[in-house]
PDB file of C-alpha atoms in Angstrom:
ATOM      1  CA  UNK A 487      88.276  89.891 105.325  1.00 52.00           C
ATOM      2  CA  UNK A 488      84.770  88.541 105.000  1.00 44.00           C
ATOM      3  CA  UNK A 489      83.723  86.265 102.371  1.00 42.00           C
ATOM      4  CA  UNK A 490      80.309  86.185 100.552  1.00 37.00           C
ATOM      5  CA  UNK A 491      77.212  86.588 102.593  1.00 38.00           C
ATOM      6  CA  UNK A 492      73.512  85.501 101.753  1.00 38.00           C
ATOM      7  CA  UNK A 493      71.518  88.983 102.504  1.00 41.00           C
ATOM      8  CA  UNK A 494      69.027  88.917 106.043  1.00 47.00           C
ATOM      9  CA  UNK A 495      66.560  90.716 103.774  1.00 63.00           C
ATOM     10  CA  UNK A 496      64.881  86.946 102.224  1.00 71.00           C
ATOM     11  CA  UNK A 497      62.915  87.529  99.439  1.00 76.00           C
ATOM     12  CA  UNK A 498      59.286  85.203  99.833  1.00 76.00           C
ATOM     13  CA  UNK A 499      59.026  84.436  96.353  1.00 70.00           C
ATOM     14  CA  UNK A 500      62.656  82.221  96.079  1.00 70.00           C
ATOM     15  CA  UNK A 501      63.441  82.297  99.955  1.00 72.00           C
ATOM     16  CA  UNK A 502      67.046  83.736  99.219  1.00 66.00           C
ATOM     17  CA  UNK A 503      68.088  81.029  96.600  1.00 65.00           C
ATOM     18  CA  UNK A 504      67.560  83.485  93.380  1.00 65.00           C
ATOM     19  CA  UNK A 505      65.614  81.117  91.793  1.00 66.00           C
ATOM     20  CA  UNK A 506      61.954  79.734  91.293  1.00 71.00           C
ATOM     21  CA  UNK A 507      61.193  76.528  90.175  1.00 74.00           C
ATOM     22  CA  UNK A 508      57.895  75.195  88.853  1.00 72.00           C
ATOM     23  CA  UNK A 509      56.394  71.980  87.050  1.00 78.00           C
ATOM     24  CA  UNK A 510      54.826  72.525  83.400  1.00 76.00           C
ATOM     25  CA  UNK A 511      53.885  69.307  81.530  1.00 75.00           C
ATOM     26  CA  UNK A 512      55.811  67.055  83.818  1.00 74.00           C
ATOM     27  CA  UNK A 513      58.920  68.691  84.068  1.00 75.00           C
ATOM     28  CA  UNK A 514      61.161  70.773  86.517  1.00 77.00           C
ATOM     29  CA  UNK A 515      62.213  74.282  85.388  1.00 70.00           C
ATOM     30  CA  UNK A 516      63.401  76.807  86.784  1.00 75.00           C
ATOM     31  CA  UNK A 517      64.248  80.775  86.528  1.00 72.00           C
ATOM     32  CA  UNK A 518      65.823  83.586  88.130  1.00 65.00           C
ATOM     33  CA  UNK A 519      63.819  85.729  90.866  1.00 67.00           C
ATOM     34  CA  UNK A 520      63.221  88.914  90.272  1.00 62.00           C
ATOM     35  CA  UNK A 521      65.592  89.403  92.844  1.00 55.00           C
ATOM     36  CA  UNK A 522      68.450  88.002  91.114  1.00 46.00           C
ATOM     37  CA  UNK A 523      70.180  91.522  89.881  1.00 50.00           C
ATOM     38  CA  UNK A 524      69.761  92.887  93.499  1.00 56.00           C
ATOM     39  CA  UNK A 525      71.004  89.981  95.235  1.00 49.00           C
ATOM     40  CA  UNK A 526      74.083  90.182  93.208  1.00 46.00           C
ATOM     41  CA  UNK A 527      74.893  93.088  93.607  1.00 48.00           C
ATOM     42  CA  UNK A 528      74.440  93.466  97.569  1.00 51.00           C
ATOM     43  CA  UNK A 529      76.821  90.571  97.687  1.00 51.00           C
ATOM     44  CA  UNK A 530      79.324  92.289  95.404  1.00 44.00           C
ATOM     45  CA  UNK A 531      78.935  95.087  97.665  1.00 43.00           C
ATOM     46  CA  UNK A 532      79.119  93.213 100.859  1.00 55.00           C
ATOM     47  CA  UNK A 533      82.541  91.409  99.762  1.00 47.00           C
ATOM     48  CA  UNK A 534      83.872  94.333  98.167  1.00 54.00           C
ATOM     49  CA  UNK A 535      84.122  95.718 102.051  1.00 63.00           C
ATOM     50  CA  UNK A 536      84.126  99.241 100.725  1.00 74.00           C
ATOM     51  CA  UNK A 537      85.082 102.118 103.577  1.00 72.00           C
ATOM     52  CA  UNK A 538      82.132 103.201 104.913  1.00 75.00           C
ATOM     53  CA  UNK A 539      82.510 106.878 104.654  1.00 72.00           C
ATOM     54  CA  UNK A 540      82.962 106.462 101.083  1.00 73.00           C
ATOM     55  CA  UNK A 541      80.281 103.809 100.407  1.00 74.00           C
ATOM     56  CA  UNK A 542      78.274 106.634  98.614  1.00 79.00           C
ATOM     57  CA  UNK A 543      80.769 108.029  96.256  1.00 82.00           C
ATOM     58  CA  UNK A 544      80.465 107.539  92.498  1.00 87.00           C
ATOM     59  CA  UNK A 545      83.489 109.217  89.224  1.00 89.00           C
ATOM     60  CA  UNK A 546      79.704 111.356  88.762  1.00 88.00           C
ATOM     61  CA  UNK A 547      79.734 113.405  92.086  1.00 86.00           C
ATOM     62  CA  UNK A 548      83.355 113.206  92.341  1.00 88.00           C
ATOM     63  CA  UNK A 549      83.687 117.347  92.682  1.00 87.00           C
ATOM     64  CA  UNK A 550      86.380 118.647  90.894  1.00 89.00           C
ATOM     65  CA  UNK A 551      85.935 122.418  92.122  1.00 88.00           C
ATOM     66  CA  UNK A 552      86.540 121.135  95.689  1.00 89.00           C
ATOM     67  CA  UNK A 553      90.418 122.026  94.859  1.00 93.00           C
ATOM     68  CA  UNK A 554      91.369 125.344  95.220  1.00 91.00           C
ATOM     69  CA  UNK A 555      94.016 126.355  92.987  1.00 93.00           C
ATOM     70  CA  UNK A 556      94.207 126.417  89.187  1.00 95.00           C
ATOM     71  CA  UNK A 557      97.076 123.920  89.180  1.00 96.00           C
ATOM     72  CA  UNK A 558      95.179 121.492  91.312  1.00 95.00           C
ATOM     73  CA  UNK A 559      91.982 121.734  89.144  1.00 95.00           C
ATOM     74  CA  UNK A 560      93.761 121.269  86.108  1.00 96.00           C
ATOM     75  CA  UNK A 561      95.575 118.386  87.457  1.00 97.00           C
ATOM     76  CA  UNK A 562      92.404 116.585  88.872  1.00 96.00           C
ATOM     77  CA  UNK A 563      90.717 117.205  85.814  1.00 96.00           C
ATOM     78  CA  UNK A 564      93.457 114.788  83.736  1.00 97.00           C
ATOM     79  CA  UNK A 565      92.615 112.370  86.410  1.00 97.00           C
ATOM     80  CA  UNK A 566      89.471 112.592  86.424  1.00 96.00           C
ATOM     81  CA  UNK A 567      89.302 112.248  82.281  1.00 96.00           C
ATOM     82  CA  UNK A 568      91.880 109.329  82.627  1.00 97.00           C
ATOM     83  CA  UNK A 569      89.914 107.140  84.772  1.00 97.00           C
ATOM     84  CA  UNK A 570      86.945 108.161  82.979  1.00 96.00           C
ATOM     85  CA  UNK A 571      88.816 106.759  79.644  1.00 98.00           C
ATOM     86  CA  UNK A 572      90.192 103.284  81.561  1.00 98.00           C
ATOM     87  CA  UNK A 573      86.370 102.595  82.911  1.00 97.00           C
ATOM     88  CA  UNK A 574      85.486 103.279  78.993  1.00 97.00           C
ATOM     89  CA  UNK A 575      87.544 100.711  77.603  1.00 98.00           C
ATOM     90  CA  UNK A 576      87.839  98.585  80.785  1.00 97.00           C
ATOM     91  CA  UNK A 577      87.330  95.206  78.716  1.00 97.00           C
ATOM     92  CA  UNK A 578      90.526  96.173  77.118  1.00 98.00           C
ATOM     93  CA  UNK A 579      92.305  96.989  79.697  1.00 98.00           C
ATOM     94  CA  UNK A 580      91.249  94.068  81.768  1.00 97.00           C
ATOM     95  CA  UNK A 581      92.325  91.479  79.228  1.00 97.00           C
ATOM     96  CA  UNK A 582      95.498  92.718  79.417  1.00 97.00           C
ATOM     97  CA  UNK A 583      95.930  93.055  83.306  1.00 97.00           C
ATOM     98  CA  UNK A 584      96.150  97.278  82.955  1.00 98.00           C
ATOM     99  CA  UNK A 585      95.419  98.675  86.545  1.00 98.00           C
ATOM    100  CA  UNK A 586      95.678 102.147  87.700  1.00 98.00           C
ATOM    101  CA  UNK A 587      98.648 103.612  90.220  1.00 98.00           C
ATOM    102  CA  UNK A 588      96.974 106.825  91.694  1.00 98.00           C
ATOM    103  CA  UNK A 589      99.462 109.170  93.710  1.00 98.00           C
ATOM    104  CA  UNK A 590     100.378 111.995  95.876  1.00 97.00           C
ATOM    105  CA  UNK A 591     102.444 112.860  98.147  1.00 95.00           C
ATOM    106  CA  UNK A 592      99.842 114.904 100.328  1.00 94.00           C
ATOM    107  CA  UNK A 593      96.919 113.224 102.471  1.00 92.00           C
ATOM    108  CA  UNK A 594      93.607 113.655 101.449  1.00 91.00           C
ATOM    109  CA  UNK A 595      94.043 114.726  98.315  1.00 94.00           C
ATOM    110  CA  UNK A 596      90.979 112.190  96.638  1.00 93.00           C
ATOM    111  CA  UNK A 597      93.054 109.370  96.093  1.00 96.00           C
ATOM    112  CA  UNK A 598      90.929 107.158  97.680  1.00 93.00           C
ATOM    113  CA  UNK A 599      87.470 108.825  96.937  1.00 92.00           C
ATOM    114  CA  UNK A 600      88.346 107.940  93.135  1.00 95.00           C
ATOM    115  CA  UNK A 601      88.889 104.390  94.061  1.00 95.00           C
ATOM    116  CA  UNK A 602      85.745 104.117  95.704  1.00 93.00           C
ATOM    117  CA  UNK A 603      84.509 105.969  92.694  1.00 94.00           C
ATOM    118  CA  UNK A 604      85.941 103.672  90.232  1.00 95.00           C
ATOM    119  CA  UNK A 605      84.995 100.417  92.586  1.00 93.00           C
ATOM    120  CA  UNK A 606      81.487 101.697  92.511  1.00 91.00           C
ATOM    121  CA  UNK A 607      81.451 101.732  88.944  1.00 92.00           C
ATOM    122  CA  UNK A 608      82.847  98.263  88.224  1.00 94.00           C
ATOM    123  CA  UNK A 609      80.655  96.956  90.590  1.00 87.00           C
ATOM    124  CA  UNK A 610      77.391  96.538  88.139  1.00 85.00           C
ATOM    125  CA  UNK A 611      79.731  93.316  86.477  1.00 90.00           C
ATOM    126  CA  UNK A 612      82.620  92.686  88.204  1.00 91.00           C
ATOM    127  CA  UNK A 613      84.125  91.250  91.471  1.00 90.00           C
ATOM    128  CA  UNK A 614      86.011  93.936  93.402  1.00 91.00           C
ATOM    129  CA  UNK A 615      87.862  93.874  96.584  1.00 91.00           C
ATOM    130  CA  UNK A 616      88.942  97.186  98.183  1.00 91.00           C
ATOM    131  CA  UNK A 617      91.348  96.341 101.209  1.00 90.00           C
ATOM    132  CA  UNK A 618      94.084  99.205 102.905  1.00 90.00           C
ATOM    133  CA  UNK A 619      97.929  97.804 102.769  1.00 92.00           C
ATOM    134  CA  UNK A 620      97.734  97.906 106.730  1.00 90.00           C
ATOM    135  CA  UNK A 621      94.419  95.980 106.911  1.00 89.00           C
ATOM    136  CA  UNK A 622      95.996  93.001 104.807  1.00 90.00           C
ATOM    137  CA  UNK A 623      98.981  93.117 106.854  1.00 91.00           C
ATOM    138  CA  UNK A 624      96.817  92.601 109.610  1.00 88.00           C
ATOM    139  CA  UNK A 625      94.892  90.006 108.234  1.00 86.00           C
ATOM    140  CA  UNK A 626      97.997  88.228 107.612  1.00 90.00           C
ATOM    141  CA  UNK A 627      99.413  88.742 110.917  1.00 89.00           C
ATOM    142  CA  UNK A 628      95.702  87.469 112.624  1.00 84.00           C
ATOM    143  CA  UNK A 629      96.584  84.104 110.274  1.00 85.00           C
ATOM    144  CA  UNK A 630      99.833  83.246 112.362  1.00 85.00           C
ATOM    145  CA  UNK A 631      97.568  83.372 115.357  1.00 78.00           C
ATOM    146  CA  UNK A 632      94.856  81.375 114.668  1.00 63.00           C
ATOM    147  CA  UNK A 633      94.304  77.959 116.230  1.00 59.00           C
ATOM    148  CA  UNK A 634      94.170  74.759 114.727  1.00 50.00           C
ATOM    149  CA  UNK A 635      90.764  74.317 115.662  1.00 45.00           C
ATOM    150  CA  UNK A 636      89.781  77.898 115.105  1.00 55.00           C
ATOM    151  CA  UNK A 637      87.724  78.567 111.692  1.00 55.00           C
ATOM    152  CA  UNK A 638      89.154  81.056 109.354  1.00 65.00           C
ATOM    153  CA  UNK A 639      91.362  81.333 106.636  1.00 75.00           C
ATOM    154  CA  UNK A 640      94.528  80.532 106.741  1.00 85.00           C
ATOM    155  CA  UNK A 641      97.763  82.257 105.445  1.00 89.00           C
ATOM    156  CA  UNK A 642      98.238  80.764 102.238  1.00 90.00           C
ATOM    157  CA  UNK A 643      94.395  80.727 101.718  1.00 86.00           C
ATOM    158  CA  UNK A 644      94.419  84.594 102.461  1.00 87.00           C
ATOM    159  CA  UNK A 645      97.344  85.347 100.085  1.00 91.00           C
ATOM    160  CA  UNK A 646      95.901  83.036  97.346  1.00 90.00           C
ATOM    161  CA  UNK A 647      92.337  84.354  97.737  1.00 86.00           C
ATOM    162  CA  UNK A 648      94.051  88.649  97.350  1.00 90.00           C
ATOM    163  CA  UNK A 649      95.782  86.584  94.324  1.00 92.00           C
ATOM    164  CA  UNK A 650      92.867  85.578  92.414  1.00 88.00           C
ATOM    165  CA  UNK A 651      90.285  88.401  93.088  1.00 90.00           C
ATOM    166  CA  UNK A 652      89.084  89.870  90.169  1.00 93.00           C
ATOM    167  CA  UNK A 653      90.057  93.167  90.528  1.00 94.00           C
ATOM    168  CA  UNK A 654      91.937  94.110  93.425  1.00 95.00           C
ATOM    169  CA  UNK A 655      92.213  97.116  95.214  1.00 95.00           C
ATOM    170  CA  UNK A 656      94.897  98.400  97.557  1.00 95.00           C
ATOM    171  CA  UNK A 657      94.748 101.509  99.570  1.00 94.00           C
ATOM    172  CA  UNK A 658      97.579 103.867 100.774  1.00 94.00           C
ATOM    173  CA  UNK A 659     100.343 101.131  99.327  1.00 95.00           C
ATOM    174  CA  UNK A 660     103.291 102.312 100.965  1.00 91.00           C
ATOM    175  CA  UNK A 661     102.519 103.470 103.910  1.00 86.00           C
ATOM    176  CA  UNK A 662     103.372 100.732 106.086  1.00 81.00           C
ATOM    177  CA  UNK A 663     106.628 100.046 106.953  1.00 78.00           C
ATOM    178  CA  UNK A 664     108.071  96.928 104.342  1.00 74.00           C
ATOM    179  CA  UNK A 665     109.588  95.023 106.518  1.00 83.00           C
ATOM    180  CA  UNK A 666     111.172  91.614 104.988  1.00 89.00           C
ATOM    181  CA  UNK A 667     108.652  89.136 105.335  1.00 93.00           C
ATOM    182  CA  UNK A 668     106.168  92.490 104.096  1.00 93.00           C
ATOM    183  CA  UNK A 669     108.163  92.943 100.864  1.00 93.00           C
ATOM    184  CA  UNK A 670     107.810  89.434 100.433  1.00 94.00           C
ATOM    185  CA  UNK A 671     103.880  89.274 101.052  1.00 94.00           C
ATOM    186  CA  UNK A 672     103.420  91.972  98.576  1.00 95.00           C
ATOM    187  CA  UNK A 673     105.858  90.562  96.072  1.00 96.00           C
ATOM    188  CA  UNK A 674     103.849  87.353  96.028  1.00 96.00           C
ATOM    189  CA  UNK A 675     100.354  89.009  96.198  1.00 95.00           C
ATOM    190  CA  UNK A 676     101.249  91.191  93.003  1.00 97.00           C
ATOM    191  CA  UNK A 677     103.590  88.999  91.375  1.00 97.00           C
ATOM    192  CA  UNK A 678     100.214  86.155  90.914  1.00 95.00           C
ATOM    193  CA  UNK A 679      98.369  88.807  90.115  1.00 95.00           C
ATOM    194  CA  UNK A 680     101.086  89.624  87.328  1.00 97.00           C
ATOM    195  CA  UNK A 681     100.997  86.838  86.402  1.00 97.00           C
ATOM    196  CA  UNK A 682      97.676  86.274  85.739  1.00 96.00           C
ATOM    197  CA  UNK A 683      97.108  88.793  84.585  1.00 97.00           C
ATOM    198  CA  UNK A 684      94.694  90.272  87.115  1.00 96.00           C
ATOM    199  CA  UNK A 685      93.623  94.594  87.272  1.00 97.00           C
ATOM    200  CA  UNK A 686      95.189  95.796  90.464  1.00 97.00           C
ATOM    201  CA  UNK A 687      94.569  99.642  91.611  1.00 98.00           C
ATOM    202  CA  UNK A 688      96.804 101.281  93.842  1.00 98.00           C
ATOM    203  CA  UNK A 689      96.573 104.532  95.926  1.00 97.00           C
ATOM    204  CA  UNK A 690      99.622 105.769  97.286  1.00 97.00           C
ATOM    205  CA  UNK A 691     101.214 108.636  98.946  1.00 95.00           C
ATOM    206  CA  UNK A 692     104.292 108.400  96.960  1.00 95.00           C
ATOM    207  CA  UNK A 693     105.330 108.382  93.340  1.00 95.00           C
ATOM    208  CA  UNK A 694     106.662 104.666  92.185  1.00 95.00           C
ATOM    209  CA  UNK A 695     109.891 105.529  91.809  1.00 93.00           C
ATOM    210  CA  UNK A 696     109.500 106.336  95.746  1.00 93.00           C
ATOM    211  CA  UNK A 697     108.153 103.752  97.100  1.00 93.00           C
ATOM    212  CA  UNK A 698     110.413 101.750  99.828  1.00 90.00           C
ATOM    213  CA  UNK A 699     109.947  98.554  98.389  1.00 92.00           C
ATOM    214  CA  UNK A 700     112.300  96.549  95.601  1.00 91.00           C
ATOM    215  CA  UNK A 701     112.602  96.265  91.923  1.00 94.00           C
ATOM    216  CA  UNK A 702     110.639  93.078  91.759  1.00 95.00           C
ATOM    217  CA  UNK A 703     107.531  94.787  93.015  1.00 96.00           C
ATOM    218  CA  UNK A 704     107.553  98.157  91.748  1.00 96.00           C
ATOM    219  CA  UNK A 705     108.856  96.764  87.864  1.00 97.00           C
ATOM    220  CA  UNK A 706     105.859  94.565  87.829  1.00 97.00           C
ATOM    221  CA  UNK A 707     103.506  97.893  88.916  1.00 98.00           C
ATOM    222  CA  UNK A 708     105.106  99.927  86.933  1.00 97.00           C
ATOM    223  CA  UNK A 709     104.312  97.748  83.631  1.00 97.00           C
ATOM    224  CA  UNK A 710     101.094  96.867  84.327  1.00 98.00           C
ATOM    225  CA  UNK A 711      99.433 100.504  85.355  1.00 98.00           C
ATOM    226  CA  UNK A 712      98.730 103.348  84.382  1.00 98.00           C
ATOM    227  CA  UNK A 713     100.297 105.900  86.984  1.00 98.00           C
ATOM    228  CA  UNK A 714      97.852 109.263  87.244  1.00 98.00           C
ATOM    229  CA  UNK A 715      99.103 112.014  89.349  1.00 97.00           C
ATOM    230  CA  UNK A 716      96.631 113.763  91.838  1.00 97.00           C
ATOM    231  CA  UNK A 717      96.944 117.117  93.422  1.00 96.00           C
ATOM    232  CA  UNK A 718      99.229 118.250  95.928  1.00 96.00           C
ATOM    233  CA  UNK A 719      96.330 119.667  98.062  1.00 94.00           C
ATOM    234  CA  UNK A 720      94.272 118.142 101.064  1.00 92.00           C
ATOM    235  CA  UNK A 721      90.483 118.937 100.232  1.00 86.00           C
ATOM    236  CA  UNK A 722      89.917 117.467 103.904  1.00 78.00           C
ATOM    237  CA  UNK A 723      90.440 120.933 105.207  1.00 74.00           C
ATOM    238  CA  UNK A 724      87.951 122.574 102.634  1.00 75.00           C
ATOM    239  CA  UNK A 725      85.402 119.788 103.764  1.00 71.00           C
ATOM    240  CA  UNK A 726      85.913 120.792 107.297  1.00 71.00           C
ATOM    241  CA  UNK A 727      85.343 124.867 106.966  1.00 71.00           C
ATOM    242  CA  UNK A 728      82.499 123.994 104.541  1.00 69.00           C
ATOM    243  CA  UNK A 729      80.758 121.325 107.628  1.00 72.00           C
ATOM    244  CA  UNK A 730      81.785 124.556 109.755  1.00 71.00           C
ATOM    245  CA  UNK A 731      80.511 127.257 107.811  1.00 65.00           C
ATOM    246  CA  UNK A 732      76.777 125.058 107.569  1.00 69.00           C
ATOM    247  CA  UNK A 733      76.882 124.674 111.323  1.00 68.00           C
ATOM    248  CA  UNK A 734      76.901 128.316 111.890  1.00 74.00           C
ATOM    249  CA  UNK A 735      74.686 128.894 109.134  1.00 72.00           C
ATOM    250  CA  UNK A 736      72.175 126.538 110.729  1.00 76.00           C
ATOM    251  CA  UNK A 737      72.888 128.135 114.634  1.00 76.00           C
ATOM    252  CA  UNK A 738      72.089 131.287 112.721  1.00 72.00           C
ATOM    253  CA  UNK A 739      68.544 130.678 112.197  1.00 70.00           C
TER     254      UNK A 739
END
């Protein structure tokens, strides 16, 4: 995972610092660059490590006709309403550690295309990290390898640094296979994060009361999100006729 970056793009009139200093009747000042807002928010971006197929979606063209049947377009539309609400009164929710728990047991169903929505969103003022459950098992793994003499993070630095994040935000939880020493990775990751009271947002492919991992993990979810059911329908396969359909349209001409 890759920590804050200075943008390559150096702006002439601070040379990347964000700020300008001058001399007025004998004294040092200084003020923000106009590039302040826009350096801040690249480097929210940039550490947020958003997926890059996703980098693009925002809760306002999140389609909700995409679904097909009346069940799943009522269902999404909840969702869609409820996450609409949380953002609303995020300030609220935030000081009291509320995350979100989105769910479904089928693939593609826009779990994770509302996350990205919702990231985007609380972006503008916050620090978010988006990171999949197998990527930080990875990460974690990379840790026990690392050299002495190698530069990076170690494991306690990586666990502590998930810990205190702002909001964090963990993709398909669940999917991985919680092995011991996973359980108790997670546990301490979300327990911290319980404890201090810190927004976490799940996606997941299986209700709570599903999920292969123990009490001491799901109890703490459980009481600190709100859990929002999404369709039981893959719009991945409307996506692809639709990409098909414009390919023939376009061979057409």
């Amino acid at each position: 995972m890759k920590d804050l970056e200075t943008s390559t793009n150096v702006c002439p009139k601070c040379n990347g610092s964000g700020w300008i200093y001058y001399t007025e009747n004998g004294y040092e000042f200084g003020r923000k660059c106009d590039c302040w807002d826009k350096m801040v928010a690249s480097r929210r971006l940039k550490f947020a490590e958003l997926p890059e197929a996703f980098k693009d979606v925002k809760l306002s063209n999140f389609n909700l006709s995409i679904y097909r049947t009346i069940e799943s377009r009522n269902l999404i539309a909840v969702a869609a309403k409820t996450v609409t609400h949380y953002l609303e009164n995020f300030e609220a929710m935030k000081s009291n550690g509320m995350g979100l728990y989105l769910f479904s047991n089928t693939k593609g169903s826009g779990k994770t295309r509302m996350a990205v929505g919702i990231a985007n969103s609380l972006l503008k003022n916050h620090q978010v990290k988006f990171a999949g459950s197998t990527t930080i098992i990875k990460e974690i793994k990379r840790t026990w390898n690392k050299k002495l003499s190698e530069v990076g993070e170690t494991e306690s630095q990586l666990l502590d640094s998930l810990a205190a994040v702002e909001i964090l935000i963990i993709d398909d939880f669940g999917t991985e296979t919680p092995a011991g020493w996973i359980n108790d990775k997670f546990y301490q990751i979300i327990n911290d994060r319980y404890v201090g009271r810190k927004v976490t947002i799940f996606t997941s492919n299986a209700a709570l009361d599903r999920l292969n991992y123990d009490d001491r993990i799901t109890n703490r979810i459980k009481e600190r999100t709100y859990q929002i059911a999404f369709p039981e329908e893959s719009v991945r396969d409307y996506i692809a006729e639709k990409n098909n359909q414009e390919l023939i349209n376009n061979l057409k001409r």
